[in-house]
Amino acid sequence: MDFIAPIKSLWDSSMSHVFFPVLAGISIIILTTHLYHHLKPETHVPLRDTKSHNWKSSKVVGEATHCSICENLLLTKGYYCDSCGVAADPPCLKNADKTLKCKSLSNNEKPMKHHWVKGNLPSYDHICRVCSDACDDVGLTDYQCCWCHTIVHTRCLPKVAQECDLGQFRQLIVPPYSVEVMSRRTSISHRLMLSSVTSPDWDDWSPLIVVANRKSGNNDGDLVLSCFRRLLNPAQVVDLAQWPPQAALEWCQLLGPSLATPAVVLVAGGDGTVGWVLNAIHQLKLKVEPVVGIVPLGTGNDLSRVLGWGSEHSTSDITGEQILRNIQRATPVKLDRWQVDVRPFSHIYRGHKQLLMYNYLSIGVDAQVTLDFHTTRESPFYLFSSRVFNKLLYLLFGTQQCVERRCQDLENKLELYLDGVKQELPEIESVVVLNIPSWGAGVDLWSLLKQDMPDLPEQSISDGKLEVVAVYSSFHIAQLQVGLSSPHYIGQASSVKIKLKNKMAMQVDGEPWNQQPAEINVNYVNQASVLQLEGEEEELS
């Protein structure tokens, strides 16, 4: 047994000096690689594996729903696939995934055939395409195609042509045979990503890409995403809670210049979300920029109001079909894009910012009210949220500023230059730099001025000009919101410079912060492409 001692000694030496360091090194490399892939923002279009359905709680549906397997009514708890319309109670989920196919995001089937789903027809439209009689919208009777949404009686089904034309919104839909996917595998995950997109060679094909944050708007964002997964190819719908806008915009990069008309990006969210997407489009420098439409969620929605998409979205009153029809009749227009360059005077503060602006910039009392509201909303104690409650909070903080007057004597705390010319200011509490005719959730400040000054030039969102006005106090804001007063006129300009001498609340497009003394320059960059909805027919208001 004497030979064991040298072997043991060699083993112990190898373990301590070779094996453990090598094992530790390999572990660190693997961990670092996985951490890098986890933290690195994914910019490829994510595709769901359709081997299983995209289940949502049946409570979200709001209608009587029957299980597609056992046909029982889902009374207490059940699930609904927001892509194809299949429903299931908890015991039938696995069976539904095995036996009932979901919408295929990508395949080689050309021409397409109908994908029939039995029962659970929409209560608002259930007329048979063949005989024009009403189908039964209760229970698992009759059929609907989850692509073109044709509805037919069971007895009329043999009379329907097998080929699916994708219905009235085919110009907005990416058919599965136009989509190629790639599989990305790692040791801990497997993802499907968009690889390429080919045109189906239809006239006026302009695919629609829908982006929204499922967590925004008191669950309205999730409802909007589910609605459009049902109406479009689910691959066209991107959740901003999981992926950045660049992932959705990869559609535009893959489509390139092959489109006769630009793609449309429909943004469901507030002004901040719309600006986020417009910024991403600018940063990517796409050869063919998409046009941007809006489904307004949140409370402000100033840009949505100006472009005719309304002040807020009601999931109970406005259907996805209405939104798609409005997109088809909307007109592309140009929106000026401005750069806001903020350079602090003191080198102590590393607060140099370069922002893009589309709506307006303000310094003073209105920015302070917005900042107080945002601080409250981000608090862990902010447990209750609704549009009405948010408006009450704004009213509360506005009233608070009437008493505290933290922005008093603003005219002595900044210098304002329009096209290089210094402006004389009266006693004010806010300076507002406008790009669009809507501020503070719908107040048209320039139109209020024109009532007293009819010779003022018209305001435009695409003239390379900014309109600059001032507000006297928080009480003055309340008067402006009900049309009982007008702002103080300062002027129009192609560039604006503000030298801020004191710390003050500031906001750009509704995003507020406390700004240290700084020089702020606002200069023209270029124009974004957006959709404007004119007329009152089916307007989202």
Coordinates of C-alpha atoms in Angstrom, one line a residue:
M1 CA 0.0 0.0 0.0
D2 CA 3.0 2.3 0.0
F3 CA 2.4 3.3 -3.6
I4 CA -1.0 4.9 -2.5
A5 CA 0.7 7.8 -0.6
P6 CA 2.4 9.3 -3.6
I7 CA -0.7 9.0 -5.8
K8 CA -2.8 10.6 -3.0
S9 CA -0.2 13.4 -2.7
L10 CA -0.2 13.9 -6.5
W11 CA -4.1 13.9 -6.5
D12 CA -4.3 16.5 -3.7
S13 CA -1.7 18.7 -5.5
S14 CA -3.6 18.4 -8.8
M15 CA -6.9 19.2 -7.1
S16 CA -5.6 22.3 -5.4
H17 CA -3.4 23.6 -8.1
V18 CA -5.0 22.5 -11.4
F19 CA -8.5 21.0 -11.2
F20 CA -10.2 23.6 -8.9
P21 CA -8.7 26.7 -10.7
V22 CA -9.7 25.2 -14.1
L23 CA -13.2 24.3 -12.9
A24 CA -13.6 27.8 -11.4
G25 CA -12.4 29.4 -14.6
I26 CA -14.8 27.4 -16.8
S27 CA -17.7 28.2 -14.4
I28 CA -16.9 32.0 -14.5
I29 CA -16.8 31.9 -18.3
I30 CA -20.2 30.1 -18.5
L31 CA -21.7 32.4 -15.9
T32 CA -20.4 35.5 -17.6
T33 CA -21.6 34.4 -21.1
H34 CA -25.1 33.6 -19.7
L35 CA -25.2 36.9 -17.8
Y36 CA -24.1 38.8 -20.9
H37 CA -26.9 37.3 -23.1
H38 CA -29.4 37.9 -20.3
L39 CA -28.5 41.6 -19.8
K40 CA -27.8 42.4 -23.4
P41 CA -31.0 44.0 -24.9
E42 CA -32.4 41.7 -27.6
T43 CA -33.1 43.6 -30.8
H44 CA -34.4 40.7 -32.9
V45 CA -38.1 40.2 -33.3
P46 CA -39.1 37.5 -30.8
L47 CA -41.5 34.8 -32.0
R48 CA -43.6 32.6 -29.8
D49 CA -43.3 28.8 -30.3
T50 CA -46.9 27.9 -31.4
K51 CA -46.6 24.3 -30.2
S52 CA -48.7 25.6 -27.3
H53 CA -51.4 28.4 -27.2
N54 CA -50.9 31.9 -25.8
W55 CA -53.2 31.4 -22.8
K56 CA -54.9 34.3 -21.0
S57 CA -57.3 34.3 -18.2
S58 CA -60.9 33.9 -19.5
K59 CA -61.9 36.8 -17.1
V60 CA -60.1 39.2 -19.5
V61 CA -62.5 38.2 -22.3
G62 CA -65.6 39.5 -20.6
E63 CA -67.9 37.2 -22.6
A64 CA -69.4 33.8 -22.0
T65 CA -66.8 31.3 -23.1
H66 CA -67.0 27.5 -23.4
C67 CA -64.1 25.0 -23.2
S68 CA -63.0 23.9 -26.7
I69 CA -62.3 20.4 -25.4
C70 CA -65.1 19.4 -22.9
E71 CA -67.5 22.2 -24.0
N72 CA -68.3 23.2 -20.4
L73 CA -69.0 26.9 -19.7
L74 CA -66.0 28.5 -18.1
L75 CA -67.7 29.9 -15.0
T76 CA -64.9 30.5 -12.4
K77 CA -61.5 29.9 -13.9
G78 CA -60.5 29.2 -17.4
Y79 CA -58.1 30.2 -20.2
Y80 CA -58.4 31.7 -23.6
C81 CA -55.8 31.8 -26.4
D82 CA -55.6 35.4 -27.6
S83 CA -54.1 34.4 -30.9
C84 CA -56.6 31.9 -32.3
G85 CA -59.6 31.9 -29.9
V86 CA -59.4 28.4 -28.5
A87 CA -60.6 28.2 -24.9
A88 CA -60.0 25.6 -22.1
D89 CA -60.6 25.0 -18.5
P90 CA -57.6 24.1 -16.3
P91 CA -57.9 20.3 -16.6
C92 CA -58.1 20.5 -20.4
L93 CA -55.1 22.8 -21.0
K94 CA -52.6 20.1 -21.9
N95 CA -55.2 18.3 -24.1
A96 CA -55.9 21.6 -26.0
D97 CA -52.2 22.2 -26.6
K98 CA -51.9 18.7 -28.0
T99 CA -55.0 18.4 -30.2
L100 CA -55.9 22.0 -31.3
K101 CA -53.4 23.9 -33.4
C102 CA -52.7 27.6 -32.7
K103 CA -52.2 30.2 -35.4
S104 CA -49.0 29.4 -37.3
L105 CA -46.6 32.4 -37.3
S106 CA -44.5 31.0 -40.1
N107 CA -45.1 28.2 -42.6
N108 CA -44.7 27.3 -46.3
E109 CA -48.4 26.9 -47.0
K110 CA -49.2 28.9 -50.1
P111 CA -52.0 29.6 -50.9
M112 CA -53.2 29.8 -47.3
K113 CA -56.1 27.7 -46.1
H114 CA -58.7 28.7 -43.5
H115 CA -57.9 27.9 -39.9
W116 CA -61.3 27.1 -38.5
V117 CA -62.0 27.4 -34.7
K118 CA -65.2 26.1 -33.4
G119 CA -67.6 28.2 -31.3
N120 CA -67.2 31.2 -29.0
L121 CA -68.2 33.6 -31.7
P122 CA -68.1 37.3 -31.1
S123 CA -71.4 38.7 -29.9
Y124 CA -71.2 41.8 -32.0
D125 CA -70.8 40.1 -35.4
H126 CA -71.9 36.5 -36.1
I127 CA -73.5 36.5 -39.6
C128 CA -72.8 33.4 -41.8
R129 CA -70.8 34.3 -44.9
V130 CA -72.7 31.7 -47.0
C131 CA -76.4 32.1 -46.1
S132 CA -76.3 35.5 -44.3
D133 CA -78.3 34.2 -41.4
A134 CA -77.1 34.7 -37.8
C135 CA -74.9 32.0 -36.3
D136 CA -75.3 30.9 -32.7
D137 CA -72.9 33.0 -30.6
V138 CA -73.4 30.9 -27.5
G139 CA -71.6 27.6 -27.0
L140 CA -69.4 25.5 -29.3
T141 CA -71.5 25.8 -32.4
D142 CA -70.5 27.0 -35.9
Y143 CA -67.0 28.2 -36.9
Q144 CA -64.8 31.2 -37.4
C145 CA -61.5 31.5 -39.3
C146 CA -58.9 33.0 -37.0
W147 CA -57.1 34.7 -39.9
C148 CA -59.8 36.3 -42.1
H149 CA -62.5 36.0 -39.4
T150 CA -65.1 34.6 -41.7
I151 CA -68.0 33.1 -39.8
V152 CA -70.1 30.2 -41.1
H153 CA -72.7 27.7 -39.9
T154 CA -71.5 24.1 -39.4
R155 CA -73.9 23.1 -42.2
C156 CA -72.5 25.8 -44.5
L157 CA -68.9 25.0 -44.0
P158 CA -68.5 22.6 -47.0
K159 CA -69.7 25.4 -49.3
V160 CA -66.8 27.7 -48.4
A161 CA -63.7 27.8 -50.6
Q162 CA -60.6 26.4 -48.8
E163 CA -58.3 29.3 -49.7
C164 CA -58.1 32.1 -47.1
D165 CA -57.7 35.6 -48.4
L166 CA -56.9 37.1 -44.9
G167 CA -60.0 39.3 -45.0
Q168 CA -60.6 43.0 -45.1
F169 CA -57.3 43.9 -43.4
R170 CA -55.0 41.8 -45.6
Q171 CA -52.9 44.9 -46.6
L172 CA -51.9 45.2 -42.9
I173 CA -51.2 41.5 -42.3
V174 CA -47.9 39.6 -42.7
P175 CA -49.0 36.1 -44.0
P176 CA -47.2 33.1 -42.4
Y177 CA -45.6 32.1 -45.7
S178 CA -43.8 35.5 -45.9
V179 CA -42.1 34.9 -42.6
E180 CA -38.9 32.9 -42.1
V181 CA -37.6 32.1 -38.6
M182 CA -34.3 31.0 -37.1
S183 CA -33.8 29.0 -33.9
R184 CA -31.5 30.4 -31.3
R185 CA -30.4 27.8 -28.8
T186 CA -28.3 28.2 -25.7
S187 CA -27.7 25.7 -22.8
I188 CA -30.5 27.3 -20.8
S189 CA -33.0 28.6 -23.4
H190 CA -34.4 28.1 -26.9
R191 CA -35.9 31.1 -28.8
L192 CA -37.4 31.6 -32.2
M193 CA -36.3 34.8 -33.9
L194 CA -37.4 36.5 -37.1
S195 CA -34.9 35.7 -39.9
S196 CA -36.4 37.3 -43.0
V197 CA -39.6 38.7 -44.5
T198 CA -40.7 38.5 -48.1
S199 CA -43.4 40.5 -49.7
P200 CA -46.6 38.6 -50.7
D201 CA -46.8 40.8 -53.8
W202 CA -50.1 42.4 -53.0
D203 CA -51.0 45.9 -54.1
D204 CA -50.6 48.6 -51.4
W205 CA -49.2 46.0 -48.9
S206 CA -48.2 48.0 -45.8
P207 CA -47.7 45.7 -42.8
L208 CA -48.7 46.9 -39.4
I209 CA -46.4 46.4 -36.4
V210 CA -48.1 46.9 -33.0
V211 CA -46.1 47.8 -29.9
A212 CA -47.4 48.3 -26.3
N213 CA -46.5 47.7 -22.7
R214 CA -48.8 45.1 -21.2
K215 CA -48.4 46.7 -17.8
S216 CA -49.5 50.2 -18.8
G217 CA -52.9 51.8 -18.7
N218 CA -54.5 49.7 -15.9
N219 CA -54.2 46.5 -18.0
D220 CA -55.4 48.3 -21.1
G221 CA -52.0 47.6 -22.7
D222 CA -52.4 43.9 -22.3
L223 CA -55.9 44.0 -23.8
V224 CA -54.6 45.9 -26.8
L225 CA -51.9 43.4 -27.4
S226 CA -54.3 40.5 -27.1
C227 CA -56.8 42.2 -29.5
F228 CA -54.2 42.6 -32.3
R229 CA -52.7 39.1 -31.9
R230 CA -56.2 37.9 -32.8
L231 CA -56.5 40.3 -35.8
L232 CA -53.0 40.0 -37.2
N233 CA -50.1 37.6 -37.4
P234 CA -49.2 37.4 -33.7
A235 CA -45.5 37.9 -34.7
Q236 CA -46.5 41.5 -35.6
V237 CA -47.3 42.3 -32.0
V238 CA -44.5 43.2 -29.6
D239 CA -44.7 43.7 -25.8
L240 CA -42.5 46.6 -24.7
A241 CA -42.4 45.1 -21.2
Q242 CA -40.2 42.3 -22.6
W243 CA -38.5 43.9 -25.6
P244 CA -37.2 47.3 -26.6
P245 CA -38.7 49.2 -29.7
Q246 CA -35.6 48.1 -31.7
A247 CA -37.0 44.6 -31.7
A248 CA -40.2 45.6 -33.3
L249 CA -38.4 47.9 -35.8
E250 CA -36.4 45.0 -37.1
W251 CA -39.4 44.4 -39.3
C252 CA -38.7 47.6 -41.1
Q253 CA -35.0 46.7 -41.5
L254 CA -35.8 43.3 -43.0
L255 CA -38.5 44.8 -45.3
G256 CA -36.1 47.5 -46.5
P257 CA -37.0 49.4 -49.7
S258 CA -39.1 46.6 -51.1
L259 CA -42.4 48.1 -49.9
A260 CA -44.4 50.3 -52.2
T261 CA -45.7 52.1 -49.1
P262 CA -44.0 52.3 -45.7
A263 CA -44.8 50.0 -42.9
V264 CA -47.0 51.3 -40.0
V265 CA -46.0 51.1 -36.4
L266 CA -49.0 51.4 -34.1
V267 CA -48.0 52.5 -30.6
A268 CA -50.4 51.9 -27.7
G269 CA -49.3 54.1 -24.9
G270 CA -48.9 57.7 -23.7
D271 CA -46.7 60.5 -25.0
G272 CA -43.6 59.0 -23.4
T273 CA -44.0 55.6 -25.1
V274 CA -44.7 57.3 -28.5
G275 CA -41.5 59.4 -28.0
W276 CA -39.5 56.3 -27.1
V277 CA -40.5 54.6 -30.4
L278 CA -39.9 57.8 -32.5
N279 CA -36.5 58.1 -30.9
A280 CA -35.6 54.5 -31.8
I281 CA -36.7 55.1 -35.4
H282 CA -34.4 58.1 -35.5
Q283 CA -31.4 56.2 -34.0
L284 CA -31.7 53.2 -36.3
K285 CA -31.5 55.5 -39.4
L286 CA -33.7 53.2 -41.4
K287 CA -33.6 53.4 -45.2
V288 CA -37.4 53.6 -45.3
E289 CA -38.9 55.0 -42.1
P290 CA -42.3 53.6 -40.9
V291 CA -45.2 55.9 -40.2
V292 CA -46.4 55.9 -36.6
G293 CA -50.0 55.7 -35.4
I294 CA -51.3 55.9 -31.9
V295 CA -53.7 54.1 -29.5
P296 CA -53.8 56.6 -26.5
L297 CA -53.3 55.0 -23.1
G298 CA -52.6 57.1 -20.0
T299 CA -53.8 60.6 -19.0
G300 CA -52.0 63.3 -21.1
N301 CA -51.8 62.1 -24.7
D302 CA -51.2 65.5 -26.2
L303 CA -49.7 64.2 -29.5
S304 CA -52.5 61.8 -29.9
R305 CA -55.1 64.6 -29.6
V306 CA -53.3 66.7 -32.2
L307 CA -53.1 63.8 -34.7
G308 CA -56.8 63.0 -34.3
W309 CA -56.5 59.7 -32.4
G310 CA -58.3 61.0 -29.3
S311 CA -57.6 61.7 -25.7
E312 CA -57.9 58.1 -24.4
H313 CA -58.7 54.6 -25.5
S314 CA -61.7 52.7 -24.2
T315 CA -61.5 48.9 -24.7
S316 CA -65.2 48.6 -24.1
D317 CA -66.3 51.2 -26.7
I318 CA -63.5 50.9 -29.4
T319 CA -62.8 47.6 -31.2
G320 CA -59.6 46.5 -32.9
E321 CA -61.5 46.5 -36.2
Q322 CA -62.3 50.2 -35.8
I323 CA -58.7 51.0 -35.2
L324 CA -57.5 49.1 -38.3
R325 CA -60.1 50.8 -40.4
N326 CA -58.9 54.2 -39.1
I327 CA -55.3 53.2 -39.9
Q328 CA -56.3 52.4 -43.5
R329 CA -57.9 55.8 -44.0
A330 CA -55.4 57.9 -42.0
T331 CA -53.0 60.3 -43.8
P332 CA -49.2 60.3 -43.3
V333 CA -47.9 63.7 -42.2
K334 CA -44.6 65.1 -41.0
L335 CA -43.8 66.0 -37.4
D336 CA -40.8 68.3 -36.5
R337 CA -38.2 66.6 -34.4
W338 CA -36.1 68.8 -32.1
Q339 CA -33.0 68.2 -30.0
V340 CA -32.8 69.6 -26.5
D341 CA -29.2 70.0 -25.3
V342 CA -28.8 70.6 -21.6
R343 CA -25.3 71.6 -20.4
P344 CA -24.9 72.4 -16.6
F345 CA -22.8 75.4 -15.8
S346 CA -21.0 73.7 -13.0
H347 CA -18.6 70.8 -13.7
I348 CA -19.7 69.3 -10.3
Y349 CA -22.9 68.1 -11.9
R350 CA -22.5 65.5 -14.6
G351 CA -25.9 66.2 -16.0
H352 CA -25.3 66.9 -19.6
K353 CA -28.4 65.6 -21.5
Q354 CA -29.3 65.4 -25.1
L355 CA -33.0 64.7 -25.6
L356 CA -35.3 64.6 -28.6
M357 CA -38.5 66.6 -28.3
Y358 CA -41.8 66.2 -30.2
N359 CA -44.5 67.9 -28.1
Y360 CA -43.2 70.7 -25.8
L361 CA -40.6 71.7 -23.2
S362 CA -41.4 73.7 -20.1
I363 CA -39.5 75.1 -17.1
G364 CA -41.4 76.2 -14.0
V365 CA -44.7 75.6 -12.2
D366 CA -46.3 73.2 -14.7
A367 CA -43.1 71.1 -14.8
Q368 CA -43.1 71.1 -10.9
V369 CA -46.7 69.8 -10.8
T370 CA -45.8 67.0 -13.3
L371 CA -42.6 66.2 -11.3
D372 CA -44.6 66.0 -8.0
F373 CA -47.1 63.6 -9.7
H374 CA -44.4 61.4 -11.2
T375 CA -42.6 61.2 -7.8
T376 CA -45.9 60.1 -6.2
R377 CA -46.7 57.6 -8.9
E378 CA -43.2 55.9 -8.5
S379 CA -43.6 55.6 -4.8
P380 CA -44.1 52.1 -3.4
F381 CA -47.2 53.5 -1.5
Y382 CA -48.9 54.4 -4.8
L383 CA -51.3 51.4 -4.8
F384 CA -54.3 52.7 -6.6
S385 CA -54.3 54.0 -10.2
S386 CA -56.9 55.2 -12.6
R387 CA -57.4 58.1 -15.0
V388 CA -59.8 59.8 -12.7
F389 CA -57.5 59.3 -9.7
N390 CA -54.5 60.6 -11.6
K391 CA -56.4 63.8 -12.7
L392 CA -57.3 64.4 -9.0
L393 CA -53.7 64.1 -8.1
Y394 CA -52.8 66.7 -10.7
L395 CA -55.4 69.0 -9.3
L396 CA -54.1 68.5 -5.8
F397 CA -50.5 69.3 -6.7
G398 CA -51.6 72.3 -8.7
T399 CA -53.5 73.6 -5.7
Q400 CA -50.4 73.0 -3.6
Q401 CA -48.4 75.2 -6.0
C402 CA -50.9 78.0 -5.7
V403 CA -50.0 78.1 -2.0
E404 CA -46.3 77.4 -2.0
R405 CA -45.3 79.3 -5.3
R406 CA -41.9 77.6 -5.5
C407 CA -41.5 78.9 -9.1
Q408 CA -42.2 82.6 -8.2
D409 CA -40.0 85.2 -9.9
L410 CA -38.9 82.8 -12.7
E411 CA -38.2 85.8 -14.9
N412 CA -35.2 86.6 -12.6
K413 CA -34.0 83.0 -12.6
L414 CA -33.5 82.5 -16.3
E415 CA -32.6 84.3 -19.5
L416 CA -34.6 83.4 -22.7
Y417 CA -33.3 83.9 -26.2
L418 CA -35.3 83.4 -29.5
D419 CA -33.1 83.0 -32.6
G420 CA -30.3 84.6 -30.5
V421 CA -32.3 87.6 -29.3
K422 CA -32.8 88.0 -25.6
Q423 CA -36.4 88.4 -24.5
E424 CA -37.9 90.7 -21.8
L425 CA -40.1 88.7 -19.5
P426 CA -42.9 89.9 -17.1
E427 CA -43.5 88.3 -13.7
I428 CA -44.0 84.6 -14.6
E429 CA -43.8 81.1 -13.1
S430 CA -43.3 79.0 -16.3
V431 CA -41.9 79.2 -19.8
V432 CA -43.4 76.8 -22.4
V433 CA -41.8 76.0 -25.7
L434 CA -44.4 74.4 -28.0
N435 CA -44.0 72.2 -31.1
I436 CA -47.6 71.0 -31.2
P437 CA -51.0 72.8 -30.5
S438 CA -51.7 70.8 -27.3
W439 CA -50.2 71.2 -23.8
G440 CA -51.2 70.0 -20.3
A441 CA -53.6 67.3 -21.5
G442 CA -55.3 69.2 -24.3
V443 CA -54.9 73.0 -23.9
D444 CA -54.3 74.8 -27.2
L445 CA -52.3 77.8 -25.9
W446 CA -51.6 79.3 -29.3
S447 CA -55.3 79.3 -30.3
L448 CA -56.1 81.0 -27.0
L449 CA -53.6 83.7 -27.9
K450 CA -55.1 84.1 -31.4
Q451 CA -58.4 85.1 -29.8
D452 CA -56.7 88.3 -28.6
M453 CA -54.0 88.5 -31.3
P454 CA -55.7 87.4 -34.6
D455 CA -52.7 88.5 -36.7
L456 CA -50.5 85.8 -35.1
P457 CA -49.2 83.2 -37.7
E458 CA -50.7 79.8 -37.7
Q459 CA -49.1 77.0 -35.6
S460 CA -47.9 74.0 -37.5
I461 CA -46.2 70.7 -36.5
S462 CA -44.0 70.7 -39.6
D463 CA -42.9 74.2 -40.2
G464 CA -39.5 74.1 -38.4
K465 CA -40.8 76.8 -35.9
L466 CA -41.4 76.7 -32.2
E467 CA -44.0 78.8 -30.4
V468 CA -42.9 80.2 -27.0
V469 CA -45.3 81.4 -24.3
A470 CA -45.3 82.0 -20.6
V471 CA -47.6 81.2 -17.7
Y472 CA -48.2 83.5 -14.7
S473 CA -49.0 81.0 -12.0
S474 CA -50.6 77.7 -11.0
F475 CA -54.0 79.4 -10.8
H476 CA -53.3 80.7 -14.3
I477 CA -52.9 77.1 -15.5
A478 CA -56.4 76.3 -14.1
Q479 CA -57.8 79.3 -16.0
L480 CA -56.1 78.2 -19.2
Q481 CA -57.5 74.7 -18.9
V482 CA -61.1 76.0 -18.9
G483 CA -60.5 78.7 -21.5
L484 CA -60.9 81.7 -19.2
S485 CA -57.5 83.2 -19.9
S486 CA -54.7 83.2 -22.5
P487 CA -50.9 82.7 -22.0
H488 CA -48.4 85.5 -22.2
Y489 CA -47.1 85.8 -25.8
I490 CA -43.3 85.7 -26.3
G491 CA -42.8 84.7 -29.9
Q492 CA -41.9 82.1 -32.6
A493 CA -38.4 81.0 -33.4
S494 CA -36.3 78.4 -35.2
S495 CA -34.0 78.0 -32.2
V496 CA -34.5 78.6 -28.5
K497 CA -31.8 79.1 -25.8
I498 CA -32.5 79.3 -22.1
K499 CA -29.9 80.2 -19.4
L500 CA -31.2 78.7 -16.2
K501 CA -29.6 80.4 -13.2
N502 CA -31.3 78.5 -10.4
K503 CA -32.4 74.9 -9.8
M504 CA -35.8 74.4 -11.2
A505 CA -38.3 71.8 -12.3
M506 CA -38.1 71.0 -16.1
Q507 CA -40.0 68.7 -18.4
V508 CA -39.7 67.5 -22.0
D509 CA -42.7 65.7 -23.5
G510 CA -44.1 65.0 -20.0
E511 CA -40.9 63.5 -18.6
P512 CA -39.9 65.8 -15.6
W513 CA -36.8 66.3 -13.5
N514 CA -35.1 68.9 -11.2
Q515 CA -32.6 70.7 -13.4
Q516 CA -29.5 72.4 -11.9
P517 CA -28.3 75.7 -13.4
A518 CA -27.6 75.1 -17.1
E519 CA -27.7 76.4 -20.7
I520 CA -30.5 74.7 -22.6
N521 CA -30.5 74.8 -26.4
V522 CA -33.4 73.6 -28.6
N523 CA -32.6 73.1 -32.3
Y524 CA -34.3 71.5 -35.3
V525 CA -33.1 68.0 -36.2
N526 CA -35.4 66.6 -38.9
Q527 CA -39.0 65.2 -39.2
A528 CA -40.7 62.1 -38.1
S529 CA -43.5 60.4 -40.1
V530 CA -46.8 60.0 -38.3
L531 CA -50.4 59.2 -39.1
Q532 CA -53.1 61.8 -38.8
L533 CA -56.7 60.9 -38.5
E534 CA -59.1 63.5 -39.9
G535 CA -62.9 63.6 -39.6
E536 CA -65.2 62.2 -36.9
E537 CA -66.1 58.9 -38.5
E538 CA -64.9 56.2 -36.0
E539 CA -62.6 58.7 -34.4
L540 CA -60.9 57.3 -31.3
S541 CA -62.1 59.9 -28.8

